CSV table of N, CA and C in Angstrom, one decimal:
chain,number,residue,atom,x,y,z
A,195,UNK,N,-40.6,-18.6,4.2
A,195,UNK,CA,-41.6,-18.4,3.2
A,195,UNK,C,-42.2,-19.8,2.7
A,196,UNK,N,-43.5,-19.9,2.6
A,196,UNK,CA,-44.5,-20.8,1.9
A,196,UNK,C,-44.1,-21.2,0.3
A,197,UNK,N,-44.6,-21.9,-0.3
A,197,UNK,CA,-44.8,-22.1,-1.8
A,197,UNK,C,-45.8,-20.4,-2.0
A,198,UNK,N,-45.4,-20.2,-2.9
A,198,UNK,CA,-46.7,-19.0,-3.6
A,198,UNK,C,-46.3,-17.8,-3.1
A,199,UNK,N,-45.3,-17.8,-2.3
A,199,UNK,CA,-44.6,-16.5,-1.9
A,199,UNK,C,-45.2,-15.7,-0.5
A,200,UNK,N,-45.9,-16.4,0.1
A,200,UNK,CA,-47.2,-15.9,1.1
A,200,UNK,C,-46.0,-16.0,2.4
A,201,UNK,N,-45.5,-14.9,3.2
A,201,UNK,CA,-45.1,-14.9,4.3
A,201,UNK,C,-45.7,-15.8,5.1
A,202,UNK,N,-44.4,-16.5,6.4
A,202,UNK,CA,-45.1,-17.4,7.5
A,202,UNK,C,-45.8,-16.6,8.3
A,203,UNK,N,-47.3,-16.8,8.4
A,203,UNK,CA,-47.6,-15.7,9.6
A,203,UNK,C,-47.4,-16.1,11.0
A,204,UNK,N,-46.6,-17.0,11.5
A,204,UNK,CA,-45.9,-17.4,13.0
A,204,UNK,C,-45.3,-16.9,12.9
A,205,UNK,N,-43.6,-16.3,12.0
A,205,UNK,CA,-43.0,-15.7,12.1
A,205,UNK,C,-43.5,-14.4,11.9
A,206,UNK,N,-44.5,-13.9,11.2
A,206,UNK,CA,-44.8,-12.4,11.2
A,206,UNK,C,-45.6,-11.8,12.6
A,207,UNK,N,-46.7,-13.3,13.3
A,207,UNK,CA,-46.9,-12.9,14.8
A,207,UNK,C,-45.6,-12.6,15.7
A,208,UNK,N,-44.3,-13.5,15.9
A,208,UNK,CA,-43.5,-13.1,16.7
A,208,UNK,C,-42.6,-11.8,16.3
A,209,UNK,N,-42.6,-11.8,14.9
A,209,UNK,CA,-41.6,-10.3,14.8
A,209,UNK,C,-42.8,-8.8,15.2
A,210,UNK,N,-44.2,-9.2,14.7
A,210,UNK,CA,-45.0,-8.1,15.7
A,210,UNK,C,-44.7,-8.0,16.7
A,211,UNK,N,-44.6,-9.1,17.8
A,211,UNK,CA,-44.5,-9.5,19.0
A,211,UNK,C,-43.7,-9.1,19.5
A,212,UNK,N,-42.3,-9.2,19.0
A,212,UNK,CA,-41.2,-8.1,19.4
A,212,UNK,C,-41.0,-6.9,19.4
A,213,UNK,N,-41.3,-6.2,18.0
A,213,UNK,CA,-41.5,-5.0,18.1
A,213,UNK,C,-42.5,-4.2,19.0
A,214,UNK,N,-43.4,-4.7,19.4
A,214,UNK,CA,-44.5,-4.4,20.3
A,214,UNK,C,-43.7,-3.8,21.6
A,215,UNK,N,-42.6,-5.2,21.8
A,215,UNK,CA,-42.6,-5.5,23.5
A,215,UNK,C,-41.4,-4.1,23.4
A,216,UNK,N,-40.5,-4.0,22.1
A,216,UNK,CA,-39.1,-2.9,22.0
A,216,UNK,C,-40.3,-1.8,22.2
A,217,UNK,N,-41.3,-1.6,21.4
A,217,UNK,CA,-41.9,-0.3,21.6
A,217,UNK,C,-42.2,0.1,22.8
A,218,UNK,N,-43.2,-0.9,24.0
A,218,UNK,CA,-43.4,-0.8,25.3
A,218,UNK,C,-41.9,-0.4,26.2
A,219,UNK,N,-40.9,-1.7,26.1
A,219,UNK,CA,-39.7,-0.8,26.6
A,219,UNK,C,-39.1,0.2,26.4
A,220,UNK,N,-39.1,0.7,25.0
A,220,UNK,CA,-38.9,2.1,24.8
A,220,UNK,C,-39.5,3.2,25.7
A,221,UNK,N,-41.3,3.2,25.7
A,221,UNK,CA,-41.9,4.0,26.4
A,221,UNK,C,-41.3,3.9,27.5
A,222,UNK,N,-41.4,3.2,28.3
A,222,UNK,CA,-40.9,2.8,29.8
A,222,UNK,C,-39.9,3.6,29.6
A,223,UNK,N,-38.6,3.4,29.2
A,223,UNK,CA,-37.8,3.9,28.9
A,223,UNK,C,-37.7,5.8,29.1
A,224,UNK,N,-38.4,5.9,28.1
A,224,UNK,CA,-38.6,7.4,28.0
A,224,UNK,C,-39.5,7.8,29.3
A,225,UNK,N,-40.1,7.1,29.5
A,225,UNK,CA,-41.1,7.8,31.4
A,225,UNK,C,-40.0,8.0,32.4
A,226,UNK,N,-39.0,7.2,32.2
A,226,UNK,CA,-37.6,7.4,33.5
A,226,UNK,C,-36.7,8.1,33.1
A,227,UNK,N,-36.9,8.6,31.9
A,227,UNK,CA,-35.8,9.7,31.1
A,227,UNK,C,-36.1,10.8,31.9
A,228,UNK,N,-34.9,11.4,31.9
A,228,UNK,CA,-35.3,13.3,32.2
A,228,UNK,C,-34.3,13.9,31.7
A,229,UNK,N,-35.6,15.0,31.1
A,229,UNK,CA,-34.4,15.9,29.7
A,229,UNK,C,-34.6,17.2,30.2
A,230,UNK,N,-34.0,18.2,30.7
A,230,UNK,CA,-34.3,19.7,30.6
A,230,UNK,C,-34.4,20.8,29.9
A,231,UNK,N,-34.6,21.9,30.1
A,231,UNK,CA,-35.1,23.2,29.3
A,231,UNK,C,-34.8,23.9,29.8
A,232,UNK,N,-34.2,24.9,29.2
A,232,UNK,CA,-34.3,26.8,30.1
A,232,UNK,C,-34.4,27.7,29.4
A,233,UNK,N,-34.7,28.9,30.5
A,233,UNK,CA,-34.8,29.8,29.4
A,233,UNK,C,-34.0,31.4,30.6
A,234,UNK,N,-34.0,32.6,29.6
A,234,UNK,CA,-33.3,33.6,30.3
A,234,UNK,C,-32.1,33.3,30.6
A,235,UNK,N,-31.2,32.7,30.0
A,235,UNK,CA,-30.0,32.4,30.1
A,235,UNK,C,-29.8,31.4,31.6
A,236,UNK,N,-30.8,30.5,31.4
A,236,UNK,CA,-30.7,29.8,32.7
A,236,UNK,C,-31.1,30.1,34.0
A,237,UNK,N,-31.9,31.1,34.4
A,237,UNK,CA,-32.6,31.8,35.4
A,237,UNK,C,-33.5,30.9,35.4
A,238,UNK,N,-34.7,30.5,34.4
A,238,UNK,CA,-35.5,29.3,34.7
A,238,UNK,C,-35.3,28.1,33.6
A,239,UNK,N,-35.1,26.6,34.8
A,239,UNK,CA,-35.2,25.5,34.2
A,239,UNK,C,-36.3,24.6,34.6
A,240,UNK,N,-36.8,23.9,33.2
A,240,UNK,CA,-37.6,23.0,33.8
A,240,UNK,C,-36.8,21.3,33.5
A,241,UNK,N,-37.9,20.3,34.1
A,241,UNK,CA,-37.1,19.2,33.8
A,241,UNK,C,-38.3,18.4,33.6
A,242,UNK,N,-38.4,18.1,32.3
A,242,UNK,CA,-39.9,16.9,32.1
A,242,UNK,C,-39.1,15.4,31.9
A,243,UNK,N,-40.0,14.9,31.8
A,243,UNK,CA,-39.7,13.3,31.5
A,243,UNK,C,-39.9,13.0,29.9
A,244,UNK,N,-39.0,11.7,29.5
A,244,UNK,CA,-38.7,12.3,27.7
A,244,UNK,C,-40.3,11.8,27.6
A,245,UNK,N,-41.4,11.5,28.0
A,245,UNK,CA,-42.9,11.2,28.0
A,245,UNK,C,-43.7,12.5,27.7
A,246,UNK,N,-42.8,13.9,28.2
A,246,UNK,CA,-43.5,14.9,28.4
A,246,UNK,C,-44.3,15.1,29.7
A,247,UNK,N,-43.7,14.5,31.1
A,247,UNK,CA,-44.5,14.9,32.3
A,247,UNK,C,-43.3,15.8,33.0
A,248,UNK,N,-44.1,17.0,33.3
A,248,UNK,CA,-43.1,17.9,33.9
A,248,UNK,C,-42.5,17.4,35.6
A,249,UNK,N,-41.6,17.5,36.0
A,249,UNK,CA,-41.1,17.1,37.0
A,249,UNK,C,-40.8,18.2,38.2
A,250,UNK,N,-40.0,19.3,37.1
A,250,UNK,CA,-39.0,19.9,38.3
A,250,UNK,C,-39.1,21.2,37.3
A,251,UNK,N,-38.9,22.6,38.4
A,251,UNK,CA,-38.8,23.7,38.2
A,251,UNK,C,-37.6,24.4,39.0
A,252,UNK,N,-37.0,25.0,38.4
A,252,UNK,CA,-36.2,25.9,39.5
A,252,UNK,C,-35.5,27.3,38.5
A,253,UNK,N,-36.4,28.3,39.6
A,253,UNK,CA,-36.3,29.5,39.5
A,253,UNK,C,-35.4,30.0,40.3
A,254,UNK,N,-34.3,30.9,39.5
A,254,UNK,CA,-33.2,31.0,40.2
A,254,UNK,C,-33.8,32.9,40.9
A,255,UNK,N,-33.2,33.1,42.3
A,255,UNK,CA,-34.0,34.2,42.3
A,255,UNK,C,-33.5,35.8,42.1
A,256,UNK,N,-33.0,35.8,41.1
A,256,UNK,CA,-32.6,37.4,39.9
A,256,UNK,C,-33.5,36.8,39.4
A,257,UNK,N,-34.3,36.0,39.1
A,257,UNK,CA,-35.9,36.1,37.9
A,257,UNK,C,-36.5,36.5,38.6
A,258,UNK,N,-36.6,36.8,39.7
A,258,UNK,CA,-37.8,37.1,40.7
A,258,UNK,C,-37.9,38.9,41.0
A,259,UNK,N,-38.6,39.2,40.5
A,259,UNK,CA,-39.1,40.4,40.5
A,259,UNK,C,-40.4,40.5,40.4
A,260,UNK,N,-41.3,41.0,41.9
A,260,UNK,CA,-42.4,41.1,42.5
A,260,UNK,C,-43.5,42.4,41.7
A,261,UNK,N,-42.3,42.9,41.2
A,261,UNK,CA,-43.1,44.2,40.6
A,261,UNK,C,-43.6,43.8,38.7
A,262,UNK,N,-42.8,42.7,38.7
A,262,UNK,CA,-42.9,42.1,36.7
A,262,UNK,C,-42.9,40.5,37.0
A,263,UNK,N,-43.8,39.9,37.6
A,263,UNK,CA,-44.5,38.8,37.4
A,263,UNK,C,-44.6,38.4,35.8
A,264,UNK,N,-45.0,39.3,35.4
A,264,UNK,CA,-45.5,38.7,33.6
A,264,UNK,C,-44.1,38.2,33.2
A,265,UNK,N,-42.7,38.3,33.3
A,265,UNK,CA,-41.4,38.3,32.7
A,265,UNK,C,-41.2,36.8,33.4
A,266,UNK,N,-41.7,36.6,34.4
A,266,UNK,CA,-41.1,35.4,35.5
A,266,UNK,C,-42.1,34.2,34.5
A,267,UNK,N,-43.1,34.7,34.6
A,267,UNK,CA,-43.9,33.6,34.1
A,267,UNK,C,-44.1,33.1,32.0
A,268,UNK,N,-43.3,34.4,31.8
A,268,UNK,CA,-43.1,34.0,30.2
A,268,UNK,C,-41.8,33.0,30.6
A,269,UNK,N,-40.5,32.9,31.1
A,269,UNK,CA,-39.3,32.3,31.4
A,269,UNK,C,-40.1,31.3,31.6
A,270,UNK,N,-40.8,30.7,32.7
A,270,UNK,CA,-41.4,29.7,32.8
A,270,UNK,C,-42.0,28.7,31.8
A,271,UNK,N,-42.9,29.6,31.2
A,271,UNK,CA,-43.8,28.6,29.9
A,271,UNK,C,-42.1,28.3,28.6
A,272,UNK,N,-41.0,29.8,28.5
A,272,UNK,CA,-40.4,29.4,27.4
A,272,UNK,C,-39.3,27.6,28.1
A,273,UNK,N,-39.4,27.9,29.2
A,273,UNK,CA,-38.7,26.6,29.9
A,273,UNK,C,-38.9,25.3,29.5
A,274,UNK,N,-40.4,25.5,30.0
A,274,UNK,CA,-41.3,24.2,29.9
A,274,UNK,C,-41.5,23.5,28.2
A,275,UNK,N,-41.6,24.7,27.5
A,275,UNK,CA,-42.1,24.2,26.1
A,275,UNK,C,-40.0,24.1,25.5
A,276,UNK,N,-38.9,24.2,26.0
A,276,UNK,CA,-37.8,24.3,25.5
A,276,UNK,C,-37.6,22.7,25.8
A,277,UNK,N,-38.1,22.3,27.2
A,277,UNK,CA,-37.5,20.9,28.0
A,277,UNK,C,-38.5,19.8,27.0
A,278,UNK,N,-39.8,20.2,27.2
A,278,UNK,CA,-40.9,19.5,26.1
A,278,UNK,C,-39.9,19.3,24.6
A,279,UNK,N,-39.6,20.4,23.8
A,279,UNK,CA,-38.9,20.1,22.8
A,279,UNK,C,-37.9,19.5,22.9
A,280,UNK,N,-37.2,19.1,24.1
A,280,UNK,CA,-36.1,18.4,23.9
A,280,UNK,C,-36.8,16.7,24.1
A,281,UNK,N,-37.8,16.6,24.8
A,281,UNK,CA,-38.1,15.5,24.8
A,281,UNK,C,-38.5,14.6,23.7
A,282,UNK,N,-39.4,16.1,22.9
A,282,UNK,CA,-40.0,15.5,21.6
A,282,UNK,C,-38.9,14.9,21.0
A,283,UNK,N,-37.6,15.3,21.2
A,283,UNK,CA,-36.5,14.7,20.4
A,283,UNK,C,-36.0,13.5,20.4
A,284,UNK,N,-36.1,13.6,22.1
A,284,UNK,CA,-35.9,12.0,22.7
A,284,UNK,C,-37.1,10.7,22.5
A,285,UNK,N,-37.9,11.2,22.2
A,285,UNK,CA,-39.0,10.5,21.7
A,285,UNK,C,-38.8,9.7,20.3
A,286,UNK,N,-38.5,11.0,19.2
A,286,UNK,CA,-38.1,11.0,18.1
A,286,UNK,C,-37.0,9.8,17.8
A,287,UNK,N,-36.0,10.3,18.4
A,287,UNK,CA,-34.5,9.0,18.4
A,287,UNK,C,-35.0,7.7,18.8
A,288,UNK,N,-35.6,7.8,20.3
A,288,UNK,CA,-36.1,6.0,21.0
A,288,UNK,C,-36.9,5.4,20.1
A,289,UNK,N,-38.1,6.3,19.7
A,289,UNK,CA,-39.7,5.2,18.9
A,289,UNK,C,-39.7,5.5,17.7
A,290,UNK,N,-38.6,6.8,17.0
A,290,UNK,CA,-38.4,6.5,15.2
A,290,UNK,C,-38.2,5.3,14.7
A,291,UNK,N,-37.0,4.6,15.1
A,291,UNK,CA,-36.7,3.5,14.2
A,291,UNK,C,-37.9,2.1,14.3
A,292,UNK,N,-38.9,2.1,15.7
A,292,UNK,CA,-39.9,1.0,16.4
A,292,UNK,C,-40.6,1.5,15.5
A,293,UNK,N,-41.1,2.7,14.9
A,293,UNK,CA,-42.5,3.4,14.2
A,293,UNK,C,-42.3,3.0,13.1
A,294,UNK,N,-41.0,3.2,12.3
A,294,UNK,CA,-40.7,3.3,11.1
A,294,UNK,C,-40.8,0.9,10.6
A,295,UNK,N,-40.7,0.6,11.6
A,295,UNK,CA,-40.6,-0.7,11.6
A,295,UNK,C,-42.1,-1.2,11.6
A,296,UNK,N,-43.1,-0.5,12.3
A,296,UNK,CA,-44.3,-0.7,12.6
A,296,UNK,C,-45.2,-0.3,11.1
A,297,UNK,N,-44.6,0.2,10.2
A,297,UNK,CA,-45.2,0.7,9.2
A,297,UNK,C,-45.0,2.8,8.9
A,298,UNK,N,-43.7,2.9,9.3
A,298,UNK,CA,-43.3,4.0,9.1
A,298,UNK,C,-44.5,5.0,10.2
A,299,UNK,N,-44.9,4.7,11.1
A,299,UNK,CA,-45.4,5.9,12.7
A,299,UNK,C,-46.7,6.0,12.1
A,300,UNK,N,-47.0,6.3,10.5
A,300,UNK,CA,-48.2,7.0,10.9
A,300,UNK,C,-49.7,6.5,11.7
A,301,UNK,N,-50.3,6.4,11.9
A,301,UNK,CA,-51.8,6.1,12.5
A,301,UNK,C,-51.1,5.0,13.6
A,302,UNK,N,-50.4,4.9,14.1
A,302,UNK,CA,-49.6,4.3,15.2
A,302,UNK,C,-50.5,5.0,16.6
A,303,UNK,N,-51.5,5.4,17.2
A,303,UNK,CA,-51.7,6.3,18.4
A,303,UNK,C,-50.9,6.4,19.3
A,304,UNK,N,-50.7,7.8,19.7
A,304,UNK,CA,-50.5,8.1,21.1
A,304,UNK,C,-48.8,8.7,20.3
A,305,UNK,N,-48.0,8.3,19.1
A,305,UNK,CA,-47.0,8.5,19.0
A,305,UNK,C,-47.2,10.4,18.2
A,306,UNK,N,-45.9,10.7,18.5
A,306,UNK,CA,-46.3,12.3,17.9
A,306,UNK,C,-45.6,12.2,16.4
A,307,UNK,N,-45.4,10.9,15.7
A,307,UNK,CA,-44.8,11.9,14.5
A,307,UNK,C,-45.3,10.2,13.4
């Protein structure tokens, strides 16, 4: 600190500077994560990345019934939005404490919370 109480702003560029670079590795981080979802007692799983990019589906086949498509494909979406919610979580845990350091997340873009 200065006379007059005025933060050093060299030290306030480099602690931006870091937090930036923890936040970037974080993301990174989270794009190589993979978290899953299912649904129907495990009949359909999906697997997104904790980013939210879907990866991987597998439908086990007792879900498959030719005659009730509509039941295969509710399993599906409840999959997908189950694996999503787990990422949102994972998101949550990695870039909470980066957000909350950045000025507590809000108007942060691109972050969900």
């Amino acid at each position: 600190m200065i006379p007059g109480g005025q933060p050093n702003m060299q030290q306030l560029l480099q602690q931006a500077q870091k937090m930036q670079q923890d936040l970037q590795r974080a993301q990174e981080e989270l794009a190589n994560t993979e978290v899953d979802g299912q649904a129907g007692g495990g009949l359909v799983k999906a697997t997104v990345t904790g980013s939210g990019e879907l990866r991987g589906l597998k439908i086990d086949p007792k879900a498959v019934d030719p005659e009730d498509t509509e039941t295969l494909a509710d399993l599906i979406v409840a999959a997908v939005q189950a694996a999503n919610e787990n990422a949102q979580t994972l998101q949550q845990q990695k870039l909470g404490p980066l957000a909350q350091g950045l000025g507590g997340g809000s108007g942060i873009p691109g972050l969900p919370f």
